Short mmCIF file of C-alpha atoms in Angstrom, two decimals:
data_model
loop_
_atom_site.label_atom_id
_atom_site.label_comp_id
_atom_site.label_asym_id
_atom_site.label_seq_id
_atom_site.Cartn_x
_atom_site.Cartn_y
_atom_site.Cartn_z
CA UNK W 24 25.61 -129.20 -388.50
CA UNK W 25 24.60 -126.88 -385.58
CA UNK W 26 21.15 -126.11 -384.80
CA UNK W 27 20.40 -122.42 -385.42
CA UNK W 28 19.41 -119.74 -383.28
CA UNK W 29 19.30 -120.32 -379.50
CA UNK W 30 17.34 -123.50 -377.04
CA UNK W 31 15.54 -122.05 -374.26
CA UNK W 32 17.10 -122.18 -370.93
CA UNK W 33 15.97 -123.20 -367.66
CA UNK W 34 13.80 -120.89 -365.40
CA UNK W 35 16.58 -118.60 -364.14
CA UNK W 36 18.88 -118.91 -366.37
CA UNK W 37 20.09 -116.72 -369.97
CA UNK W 38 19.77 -119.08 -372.64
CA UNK W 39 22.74 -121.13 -373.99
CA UNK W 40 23.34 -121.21 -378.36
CA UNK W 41 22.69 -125.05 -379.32
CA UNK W 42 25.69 -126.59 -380.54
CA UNK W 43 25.69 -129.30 -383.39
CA UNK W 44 26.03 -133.16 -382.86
CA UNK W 45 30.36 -132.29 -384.27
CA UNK W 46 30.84 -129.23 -381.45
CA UNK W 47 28.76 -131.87 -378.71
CA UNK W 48 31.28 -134.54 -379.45
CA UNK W 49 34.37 -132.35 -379.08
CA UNK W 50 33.20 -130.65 -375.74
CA UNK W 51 32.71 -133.85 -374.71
CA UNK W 52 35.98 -135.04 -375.81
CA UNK W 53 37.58 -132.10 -373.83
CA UNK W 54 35.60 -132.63 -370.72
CA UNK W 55 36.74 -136.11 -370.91
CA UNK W 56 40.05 -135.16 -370.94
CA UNK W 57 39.83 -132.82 -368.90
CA UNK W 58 37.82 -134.87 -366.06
CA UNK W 59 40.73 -137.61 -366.84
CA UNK W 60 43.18 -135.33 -365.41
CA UNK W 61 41.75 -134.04 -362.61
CA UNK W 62 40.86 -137.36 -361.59
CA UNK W 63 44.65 -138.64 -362.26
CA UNK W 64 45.53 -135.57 -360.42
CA UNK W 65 42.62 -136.33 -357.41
CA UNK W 66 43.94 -139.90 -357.01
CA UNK W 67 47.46 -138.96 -356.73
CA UNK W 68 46.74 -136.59 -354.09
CA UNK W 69 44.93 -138.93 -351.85
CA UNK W 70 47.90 -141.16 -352.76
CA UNK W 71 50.78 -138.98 -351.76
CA UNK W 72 53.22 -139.88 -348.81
CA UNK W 73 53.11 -136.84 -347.38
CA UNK W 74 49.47 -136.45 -347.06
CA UNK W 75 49.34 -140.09 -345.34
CA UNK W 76 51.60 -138.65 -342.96
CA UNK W 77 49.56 -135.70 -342.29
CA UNK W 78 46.26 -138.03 -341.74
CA UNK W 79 48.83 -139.75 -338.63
CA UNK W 80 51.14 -137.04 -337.36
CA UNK W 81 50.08 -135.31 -334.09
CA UNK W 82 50.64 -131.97 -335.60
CA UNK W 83 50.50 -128.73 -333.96
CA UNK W 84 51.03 -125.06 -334.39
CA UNK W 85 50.73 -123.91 -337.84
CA UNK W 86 50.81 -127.15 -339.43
CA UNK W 87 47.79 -128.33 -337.05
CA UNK W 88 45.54 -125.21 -338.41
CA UNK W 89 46.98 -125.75 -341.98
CA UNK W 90 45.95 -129.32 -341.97
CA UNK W 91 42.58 -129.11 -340.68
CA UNK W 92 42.03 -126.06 -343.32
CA UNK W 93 43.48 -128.63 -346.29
CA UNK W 94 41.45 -131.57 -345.31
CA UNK W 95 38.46 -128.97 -345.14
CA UNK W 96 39.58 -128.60 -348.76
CA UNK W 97 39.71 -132.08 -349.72
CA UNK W 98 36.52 -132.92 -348.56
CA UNK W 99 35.28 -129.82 -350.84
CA UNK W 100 37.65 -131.15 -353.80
CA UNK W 101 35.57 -134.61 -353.49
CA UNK W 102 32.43 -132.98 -353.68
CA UNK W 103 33.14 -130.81 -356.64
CA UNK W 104 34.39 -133.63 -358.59
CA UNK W 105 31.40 -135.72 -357.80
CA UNK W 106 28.97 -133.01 -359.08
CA UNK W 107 31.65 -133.10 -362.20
CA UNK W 108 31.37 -136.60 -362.58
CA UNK W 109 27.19 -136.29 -362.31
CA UNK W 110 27.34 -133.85 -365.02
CA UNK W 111 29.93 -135.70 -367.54
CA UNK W 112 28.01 -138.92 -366.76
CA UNK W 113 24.44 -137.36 -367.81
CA UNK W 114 25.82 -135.77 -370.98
CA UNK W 115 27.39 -139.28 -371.89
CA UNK W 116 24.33 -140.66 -371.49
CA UNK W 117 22.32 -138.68 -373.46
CA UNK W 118 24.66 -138.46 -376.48
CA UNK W 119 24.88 -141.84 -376.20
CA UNK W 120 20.99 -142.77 -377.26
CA UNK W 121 21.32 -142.50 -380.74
CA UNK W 122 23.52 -141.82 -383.17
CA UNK W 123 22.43 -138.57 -384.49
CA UNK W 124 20.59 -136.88 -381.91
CA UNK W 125 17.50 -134.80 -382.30
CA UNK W 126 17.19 -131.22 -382.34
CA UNK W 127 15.40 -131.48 -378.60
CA UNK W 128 18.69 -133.25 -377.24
CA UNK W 129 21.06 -131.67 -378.58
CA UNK W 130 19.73 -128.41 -376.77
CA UNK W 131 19.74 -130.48 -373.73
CA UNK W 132 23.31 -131.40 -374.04
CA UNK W 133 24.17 -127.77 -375.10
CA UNK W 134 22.54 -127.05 -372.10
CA UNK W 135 24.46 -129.65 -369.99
CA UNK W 136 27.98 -128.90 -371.27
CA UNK W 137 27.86 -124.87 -371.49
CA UNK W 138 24.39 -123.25 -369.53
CA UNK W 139 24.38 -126.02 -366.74
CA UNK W 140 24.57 -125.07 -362.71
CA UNK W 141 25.76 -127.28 -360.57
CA UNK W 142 24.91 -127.23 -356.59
CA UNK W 143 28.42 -127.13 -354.70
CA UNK W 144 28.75 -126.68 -350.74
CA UNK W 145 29.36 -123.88 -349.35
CA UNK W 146 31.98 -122.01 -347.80
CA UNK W 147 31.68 -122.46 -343.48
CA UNK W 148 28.78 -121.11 -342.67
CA UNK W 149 26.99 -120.34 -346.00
CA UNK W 150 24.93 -121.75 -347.88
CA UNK W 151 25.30 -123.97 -351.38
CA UNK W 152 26.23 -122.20 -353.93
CA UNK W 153 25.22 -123.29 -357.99
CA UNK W 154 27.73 -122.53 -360.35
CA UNK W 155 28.54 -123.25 -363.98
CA UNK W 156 31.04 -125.89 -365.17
CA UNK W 157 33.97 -123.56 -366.19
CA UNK W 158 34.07 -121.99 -362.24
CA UNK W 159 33.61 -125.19 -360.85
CA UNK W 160 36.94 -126.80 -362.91
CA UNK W 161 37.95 -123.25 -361.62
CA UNK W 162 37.45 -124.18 -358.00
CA UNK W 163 38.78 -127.69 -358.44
CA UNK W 164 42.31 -126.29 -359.99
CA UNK W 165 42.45 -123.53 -357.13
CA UNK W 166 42.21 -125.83 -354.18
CA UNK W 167 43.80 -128.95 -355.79
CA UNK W 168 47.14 -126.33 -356.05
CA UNK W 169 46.60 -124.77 -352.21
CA UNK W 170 46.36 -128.93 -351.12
CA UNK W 171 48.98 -129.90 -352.66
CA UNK W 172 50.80 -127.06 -351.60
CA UNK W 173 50.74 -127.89 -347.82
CA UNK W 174 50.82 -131.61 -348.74
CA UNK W 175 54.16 -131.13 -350.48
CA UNK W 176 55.77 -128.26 -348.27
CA UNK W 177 55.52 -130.96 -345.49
CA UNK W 178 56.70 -133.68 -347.35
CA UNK W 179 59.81 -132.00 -347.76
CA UNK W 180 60.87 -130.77 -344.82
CA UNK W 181 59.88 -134.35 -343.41
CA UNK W 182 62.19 -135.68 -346.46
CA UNK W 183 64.80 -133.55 -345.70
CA UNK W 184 65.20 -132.64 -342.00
CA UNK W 185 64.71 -135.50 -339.81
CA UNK W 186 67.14 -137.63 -341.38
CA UNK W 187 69.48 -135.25 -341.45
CA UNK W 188 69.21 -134.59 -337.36
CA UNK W 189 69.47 -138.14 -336.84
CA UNK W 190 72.66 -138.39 -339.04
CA UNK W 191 73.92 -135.35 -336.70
CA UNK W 192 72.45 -136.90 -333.79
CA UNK W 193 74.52 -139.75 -334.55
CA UNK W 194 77.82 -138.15 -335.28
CA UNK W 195 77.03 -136.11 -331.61
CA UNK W 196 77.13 -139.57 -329.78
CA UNK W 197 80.29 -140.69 -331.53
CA UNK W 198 81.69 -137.35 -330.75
CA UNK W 199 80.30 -137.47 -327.28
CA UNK W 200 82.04 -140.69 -326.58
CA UNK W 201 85.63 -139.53 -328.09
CA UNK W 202 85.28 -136.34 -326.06
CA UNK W 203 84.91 -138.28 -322.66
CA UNK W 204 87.52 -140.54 -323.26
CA UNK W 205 89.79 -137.76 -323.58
CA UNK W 206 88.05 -136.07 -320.47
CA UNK W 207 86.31 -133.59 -321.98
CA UNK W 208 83.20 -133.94 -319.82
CA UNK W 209 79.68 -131.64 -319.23
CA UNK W 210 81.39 -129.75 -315.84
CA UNK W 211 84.48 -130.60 -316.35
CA UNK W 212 85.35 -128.47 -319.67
CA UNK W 213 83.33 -126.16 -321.75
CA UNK W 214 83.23 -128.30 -325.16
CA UNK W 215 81.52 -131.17 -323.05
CA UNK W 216 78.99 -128.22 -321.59
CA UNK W 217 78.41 -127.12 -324.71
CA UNK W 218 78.04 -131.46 -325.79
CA UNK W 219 75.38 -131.48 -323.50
CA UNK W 220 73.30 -128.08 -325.39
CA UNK W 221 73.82 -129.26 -328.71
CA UNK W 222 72.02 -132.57 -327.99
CA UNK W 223 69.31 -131.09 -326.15
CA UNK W 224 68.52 -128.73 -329.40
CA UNK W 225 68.73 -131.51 -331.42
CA UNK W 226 66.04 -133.76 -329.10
CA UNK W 227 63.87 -130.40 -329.40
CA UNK W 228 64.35 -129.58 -333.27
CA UNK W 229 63.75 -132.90 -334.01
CA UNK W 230 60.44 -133.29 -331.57
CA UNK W 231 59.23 -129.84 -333.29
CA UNK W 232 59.91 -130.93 -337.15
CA UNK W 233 57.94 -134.29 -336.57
CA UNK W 234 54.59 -131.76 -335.15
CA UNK W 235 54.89 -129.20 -336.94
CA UNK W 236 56.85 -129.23 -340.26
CA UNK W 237 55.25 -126.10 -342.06
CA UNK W 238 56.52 -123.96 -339.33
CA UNK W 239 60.54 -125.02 -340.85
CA UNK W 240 59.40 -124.32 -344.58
CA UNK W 241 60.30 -120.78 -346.27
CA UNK W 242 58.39 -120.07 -349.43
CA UNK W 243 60.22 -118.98 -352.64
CA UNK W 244 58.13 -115.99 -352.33
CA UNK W 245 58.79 -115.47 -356.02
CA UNK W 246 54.97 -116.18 -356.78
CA UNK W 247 56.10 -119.75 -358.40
CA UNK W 248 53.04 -122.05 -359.41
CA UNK W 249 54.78 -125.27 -359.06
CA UNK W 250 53.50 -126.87 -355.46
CA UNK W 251 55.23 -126.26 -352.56
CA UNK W 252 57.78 -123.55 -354.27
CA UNK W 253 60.06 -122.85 -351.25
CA UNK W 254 62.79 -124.81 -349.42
CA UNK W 255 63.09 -126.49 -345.85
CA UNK W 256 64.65 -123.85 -343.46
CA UNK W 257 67.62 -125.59 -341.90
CA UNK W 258 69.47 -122.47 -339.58
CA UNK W 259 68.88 -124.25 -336.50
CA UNK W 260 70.09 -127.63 -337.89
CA UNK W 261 73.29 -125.65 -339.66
CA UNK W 262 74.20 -123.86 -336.24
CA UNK W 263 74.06 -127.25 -334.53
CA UNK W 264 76.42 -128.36 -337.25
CA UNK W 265 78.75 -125.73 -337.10
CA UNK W 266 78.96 -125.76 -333.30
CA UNK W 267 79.75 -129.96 -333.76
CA UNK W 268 82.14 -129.31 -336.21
CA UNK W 269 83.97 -126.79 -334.05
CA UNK W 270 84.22 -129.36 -330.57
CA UNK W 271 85.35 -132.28 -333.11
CA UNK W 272 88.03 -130.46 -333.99
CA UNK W 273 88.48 -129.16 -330.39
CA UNK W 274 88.71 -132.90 -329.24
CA UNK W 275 90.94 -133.84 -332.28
CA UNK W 276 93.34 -131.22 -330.60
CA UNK W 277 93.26 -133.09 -327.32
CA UNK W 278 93.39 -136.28 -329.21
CA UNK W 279 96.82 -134.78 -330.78
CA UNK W 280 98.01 -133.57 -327.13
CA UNK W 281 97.54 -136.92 -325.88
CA UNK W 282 99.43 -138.94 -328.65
CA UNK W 283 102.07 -136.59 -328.27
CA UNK W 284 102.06 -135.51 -324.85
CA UNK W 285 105.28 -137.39 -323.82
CA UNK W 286 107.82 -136.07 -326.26
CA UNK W 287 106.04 -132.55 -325.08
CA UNK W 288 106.87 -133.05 -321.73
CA UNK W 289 110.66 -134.10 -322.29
CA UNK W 290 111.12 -131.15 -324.27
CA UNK W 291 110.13 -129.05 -321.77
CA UNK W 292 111.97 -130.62 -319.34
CA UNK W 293 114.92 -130.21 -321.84
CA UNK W 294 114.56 -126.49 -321.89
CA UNK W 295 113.89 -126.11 -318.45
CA UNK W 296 116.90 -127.59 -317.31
CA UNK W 297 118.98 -125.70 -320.05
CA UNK W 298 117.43 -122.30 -318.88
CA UNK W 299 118.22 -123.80 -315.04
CA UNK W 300 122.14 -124.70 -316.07
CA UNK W 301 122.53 -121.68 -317.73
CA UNK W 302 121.22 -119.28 -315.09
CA UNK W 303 123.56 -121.76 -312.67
CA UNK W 304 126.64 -120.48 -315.03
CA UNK W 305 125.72 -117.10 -314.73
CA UNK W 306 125.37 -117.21 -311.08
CA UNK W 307 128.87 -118.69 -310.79
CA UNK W 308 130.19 -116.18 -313.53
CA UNK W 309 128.63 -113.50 -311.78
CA UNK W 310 131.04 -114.01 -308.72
CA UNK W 311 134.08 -114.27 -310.57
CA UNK W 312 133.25 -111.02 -311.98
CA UNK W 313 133.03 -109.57 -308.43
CA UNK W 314 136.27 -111.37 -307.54
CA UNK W 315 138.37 -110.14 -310.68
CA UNK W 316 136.59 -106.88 -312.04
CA UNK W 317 136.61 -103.84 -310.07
CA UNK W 318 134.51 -100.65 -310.69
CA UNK W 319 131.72 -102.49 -312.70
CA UNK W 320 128.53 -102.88 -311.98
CA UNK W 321 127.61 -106.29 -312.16
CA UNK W 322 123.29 -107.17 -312.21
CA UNK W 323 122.42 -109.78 -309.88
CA UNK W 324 120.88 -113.35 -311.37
CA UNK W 325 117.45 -114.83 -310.15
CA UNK W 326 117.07 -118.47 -309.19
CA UNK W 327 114.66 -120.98 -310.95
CA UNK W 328 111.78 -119.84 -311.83
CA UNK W 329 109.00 -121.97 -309.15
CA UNK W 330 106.05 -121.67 -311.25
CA UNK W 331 107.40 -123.29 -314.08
CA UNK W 332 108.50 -126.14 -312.23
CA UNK W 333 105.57 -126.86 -310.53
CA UNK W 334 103.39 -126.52 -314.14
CA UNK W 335 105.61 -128.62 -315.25
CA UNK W 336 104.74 -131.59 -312.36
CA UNK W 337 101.30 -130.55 -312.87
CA UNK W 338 101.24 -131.25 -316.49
CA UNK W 339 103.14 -134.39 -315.56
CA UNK W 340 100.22 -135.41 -313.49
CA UNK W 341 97.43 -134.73 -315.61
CA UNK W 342 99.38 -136.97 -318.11
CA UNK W 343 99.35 -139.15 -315.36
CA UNK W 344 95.85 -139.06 -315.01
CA UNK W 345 94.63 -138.90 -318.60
CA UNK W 346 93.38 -135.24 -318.39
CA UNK W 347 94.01 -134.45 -321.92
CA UNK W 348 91.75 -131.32 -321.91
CA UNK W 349 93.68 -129.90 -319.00
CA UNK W 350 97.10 -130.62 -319.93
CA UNK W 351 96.48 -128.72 -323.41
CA UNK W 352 95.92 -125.55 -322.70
CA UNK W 353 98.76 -126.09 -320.20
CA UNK W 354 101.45 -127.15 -322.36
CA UNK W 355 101.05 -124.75 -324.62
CA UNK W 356 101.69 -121.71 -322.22
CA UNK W 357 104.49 -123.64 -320.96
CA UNK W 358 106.23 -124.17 -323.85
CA UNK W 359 105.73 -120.66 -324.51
CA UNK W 360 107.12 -119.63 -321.00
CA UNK W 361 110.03 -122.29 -321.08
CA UNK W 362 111.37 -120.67 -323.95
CA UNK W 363 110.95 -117.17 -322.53
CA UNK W 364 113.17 -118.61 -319.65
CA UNK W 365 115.67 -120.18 -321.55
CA UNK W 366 115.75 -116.96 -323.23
CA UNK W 367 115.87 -115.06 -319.90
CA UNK W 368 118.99 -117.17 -318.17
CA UNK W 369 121.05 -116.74 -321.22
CA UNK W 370 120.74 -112.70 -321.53
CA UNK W 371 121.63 -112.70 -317.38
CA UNK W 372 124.64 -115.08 -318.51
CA UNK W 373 125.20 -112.22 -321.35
CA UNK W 374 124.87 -109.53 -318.80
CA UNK W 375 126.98 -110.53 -316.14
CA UNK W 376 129.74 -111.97 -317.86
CA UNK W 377 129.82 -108.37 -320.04
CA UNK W 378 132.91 -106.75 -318.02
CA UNK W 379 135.27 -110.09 -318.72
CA UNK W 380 134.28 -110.07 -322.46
CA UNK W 381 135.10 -105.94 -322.16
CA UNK W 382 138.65 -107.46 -319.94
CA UNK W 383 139.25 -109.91 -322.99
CA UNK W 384 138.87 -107.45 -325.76
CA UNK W 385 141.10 -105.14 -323.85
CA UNK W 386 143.85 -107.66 -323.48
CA UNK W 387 143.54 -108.64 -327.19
CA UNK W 388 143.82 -105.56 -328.55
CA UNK W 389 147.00 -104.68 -326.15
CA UNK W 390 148.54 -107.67 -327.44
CA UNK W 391 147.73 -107.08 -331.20
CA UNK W 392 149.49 -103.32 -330.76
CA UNK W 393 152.74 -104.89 -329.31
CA UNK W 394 153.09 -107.71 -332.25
CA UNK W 395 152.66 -103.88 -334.58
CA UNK W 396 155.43 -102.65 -332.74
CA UNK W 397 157.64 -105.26 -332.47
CA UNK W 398 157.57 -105.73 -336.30
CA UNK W 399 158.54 -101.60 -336.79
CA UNK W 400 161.66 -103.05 -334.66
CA UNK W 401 160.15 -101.08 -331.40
CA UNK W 402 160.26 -103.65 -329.01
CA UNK W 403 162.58 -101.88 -326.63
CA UNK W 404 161.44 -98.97 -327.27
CA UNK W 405 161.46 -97.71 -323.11
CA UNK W 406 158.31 -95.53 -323.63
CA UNK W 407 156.22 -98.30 -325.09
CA UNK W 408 157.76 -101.07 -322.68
CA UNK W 409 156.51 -98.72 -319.95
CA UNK W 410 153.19 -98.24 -321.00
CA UNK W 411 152.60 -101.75 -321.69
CA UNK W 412 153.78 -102.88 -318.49
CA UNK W 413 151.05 -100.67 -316.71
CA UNK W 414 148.33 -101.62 -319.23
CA UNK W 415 149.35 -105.69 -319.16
CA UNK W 416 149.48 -105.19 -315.07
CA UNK W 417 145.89 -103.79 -315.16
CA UNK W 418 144.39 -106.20 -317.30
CA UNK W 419 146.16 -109.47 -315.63
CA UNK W 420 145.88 -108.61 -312.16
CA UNK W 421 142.82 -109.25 -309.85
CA UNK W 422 140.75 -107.15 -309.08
CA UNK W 423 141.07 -105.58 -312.57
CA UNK W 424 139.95 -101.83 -312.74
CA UNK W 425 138.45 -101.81 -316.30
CA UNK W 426 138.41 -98.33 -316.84
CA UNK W 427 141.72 -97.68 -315.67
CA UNK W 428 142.70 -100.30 -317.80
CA UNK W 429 141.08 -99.49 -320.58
CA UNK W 430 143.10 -95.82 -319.99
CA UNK W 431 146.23 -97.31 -320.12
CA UNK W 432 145.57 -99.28 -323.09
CA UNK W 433 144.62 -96.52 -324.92
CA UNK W 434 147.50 -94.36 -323.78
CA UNK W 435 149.90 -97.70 -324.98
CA UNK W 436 147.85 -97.32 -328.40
CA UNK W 437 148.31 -93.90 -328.60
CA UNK W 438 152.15 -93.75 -328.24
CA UNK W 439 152.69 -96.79 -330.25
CA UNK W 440 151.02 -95.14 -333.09
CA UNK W 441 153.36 -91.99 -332.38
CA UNK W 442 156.25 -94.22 -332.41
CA UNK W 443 155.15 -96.18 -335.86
CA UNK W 444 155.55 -92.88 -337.75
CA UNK W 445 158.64 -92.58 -340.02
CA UNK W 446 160.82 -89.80 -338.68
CA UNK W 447 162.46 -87.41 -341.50
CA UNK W 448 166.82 -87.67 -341.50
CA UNK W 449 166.79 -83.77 -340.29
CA UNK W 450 164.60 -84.82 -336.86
CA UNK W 451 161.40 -83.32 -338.25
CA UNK W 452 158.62 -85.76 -339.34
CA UNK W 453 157.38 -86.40 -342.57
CA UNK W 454 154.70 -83.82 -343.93
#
């Protein structure tokens, strides 16, 4: 049963409607539960990993300021619950005197649980403020969240990126050591230069995560109300990945050149000497052409090519020496340029020996027109005989005039083809 009308308040202050002994007990159910929560919540807090951390990390930059302004907070959070705590506690108290409280204390505990002030500290500088119950759970929600907040948000990144560099840093050192067995070394070849950088940014990202994780944390930005609502920001950890990932598999190329750097080498060798015996045979059939082919014009064929050959017993001594990075890059232009030689000798063999394959189709086809004739029973025939005489003298005799010859084979075709022609009884030939 509620006490009608309103209890006076305290000098100062409106005065609060009395509540009956059932709306006392329920407020102070709530507040129980309520101060349960927040004290759940408190204890947690001071319990968190990532605030112990905070109390012994040598922070700096933003995570220095944002520390010292969240242990300002704390200390303010501490407070505030202890003037709770006073006020729950004296409310208890009095409730708890008798069973059915008089009209006189049940104003006072209306007065406790909705028209009390409490004294809280200040912000820097000011002076204490007194506020009422409902601001001060207020208070205690709003810097409980911004606490946790910071608390969290380090946590995280701590959680996340630390172990993560030392998992790289770790892969970097087995890397390291597969690179300079290969002899990819810092000075020596770019990938072991760029070895050197990518632990150096490691040593520093890991040195600045450990003093000042808030500075690698991106909010969600989205307004979320769930603590620390953002994610660690890993792009300086993800380009030191990428650029890991991209030597490994540089190395695992030199690795592969090194396994297989002997069968390589006797390929090359192979082709070398093929494009060497070939341009050798076109030399040689390049002077027989002189000596039996008159009139032609016959291109001259280059030696060896130098260059090649001495890559070649350079890439033979870097296999020698176990400079895989070096003799990578090297074999592949000179299997590239062997085959461009091999290709080279055998289009000068093509070339030069052009005006016998020209001799050979001459003589072939000379030969094919007097099997035609001697079939059509022309053998004798003086004409033909004559003109094949000339044409086979041309073509067989040294050194051979090929466009003469090629004249006189025409002018053999030519009357051949005359002669193959049925002739009409009456002399005239068939229309």
């Amino acid at each position: 049963m509620g006490v009608p009308g309103p209890f006076p308040g305290s000098a100062g202050r409106p005065d609060v409607p009395a509540l009956d002994r059932e709306e006392v007990d329920r407020a102070l159910a709530r507040l129980g539960a309520e101060y349960e929560a927040i004290e759940t919540s408190l204890l947690a807090l001071q319990d968190h990993a990532g605030r112990r951390l905070l109390e012994g990390a040598e922070l700096s930059g933003v995570s220095k300021e944002r520390w010292a302004e969240t242990e300002r907070s704390l200390a303010v959070l501490w407070s505030l619950f202890d003037a709770y705590t006073d006020v729950l506690t004296a409310a208890r108290e009095l409730r708890a005197r008798r069973r059915w409280p008089s009209a006189e204390e049940l104003a006072e505990l209306s007065g406790l649980l909705h028209g009390c002030e409490v004294t809280v500290p200040a912000a820097a500088g000011g002076a204490p403020e007194r506020i009422g119950l409902a601001e001060l759970v207020d208070r205690l929600n709003g810097l409980y969240a911004r606490s946790l907040d910071v608390i969290v948000a380090a946590d995280a990144v701590w959680s996340a990126l630390p172990a993560r560099i030392d998992l790289l840093a770790e892969e970097l050192r087995r890397t390291r050591s597969l690179a300079h067995s290969v002899g990819v070394r810092p000075g020596e070849h770019p990938a072991g230069d760029d070895l050197e950088r990518i632990t150096e940014e490691l040593t520093r990202l890991r040195a600045r995560v450990i003093a000042d994780p808030l500075a690698f944390w991106v909010s969600s930005g989205a307004g979320s109300a769930a603590p620390g609502g953002g994610r660690p920001d890993t792009a300086r950890y993800d380009r030191a990945a990428r650029a890991l990932e991209d030597i490994r598999r540089e190395v695992a190329a030199v690795l592969d050149v090194r396994q297989d750097a002997e069968r390589r080498l006797m390929l090359l060798r192979d082709v070398l000497s093929r494009a060497d015996r070939t341009l050798t045979e076109a030399r040689q059939a390049r002077g027989e052409v002189l000596a039996k082919i008159a009139a032609s014009e016959v291109p001259a064929v280059s030696g060896p090519s130098t260059a090649l050959h001495e890559q070649l017993a350079a890439a033979a001594e870097y296999r020698r020496r176990s400079q895989w990075h070096r003799l990578s890059p090297l074999l592949d232009s000179l299997e590239e340029r062997a085959e461009d030689e091999l290709q080279r000798a055998r289009a000068s063999l093509t070339a030069v020996t052009a005006p016998l394959a020209v001799r050979a189709e001459l003589r072939g086809r000379l030969d094919a027109y007097r099997a035609r004739v001697a079939r059509h029973g022309l053998a004798e025939d003086p004409v033909l005989m004559e003109r094949y005489d000339v044409a086979r003298r041309m073509l067989w005799s040294a050194p051979c005039d090929l466009r003469a010859a090629e004249q006189a084979v025409w002018r053999y075709q030519e009357a051949a083809a005359e002669a193959m022609v049925p002739q009409p009884r009456d002399g005239r030939a068939e229309p």
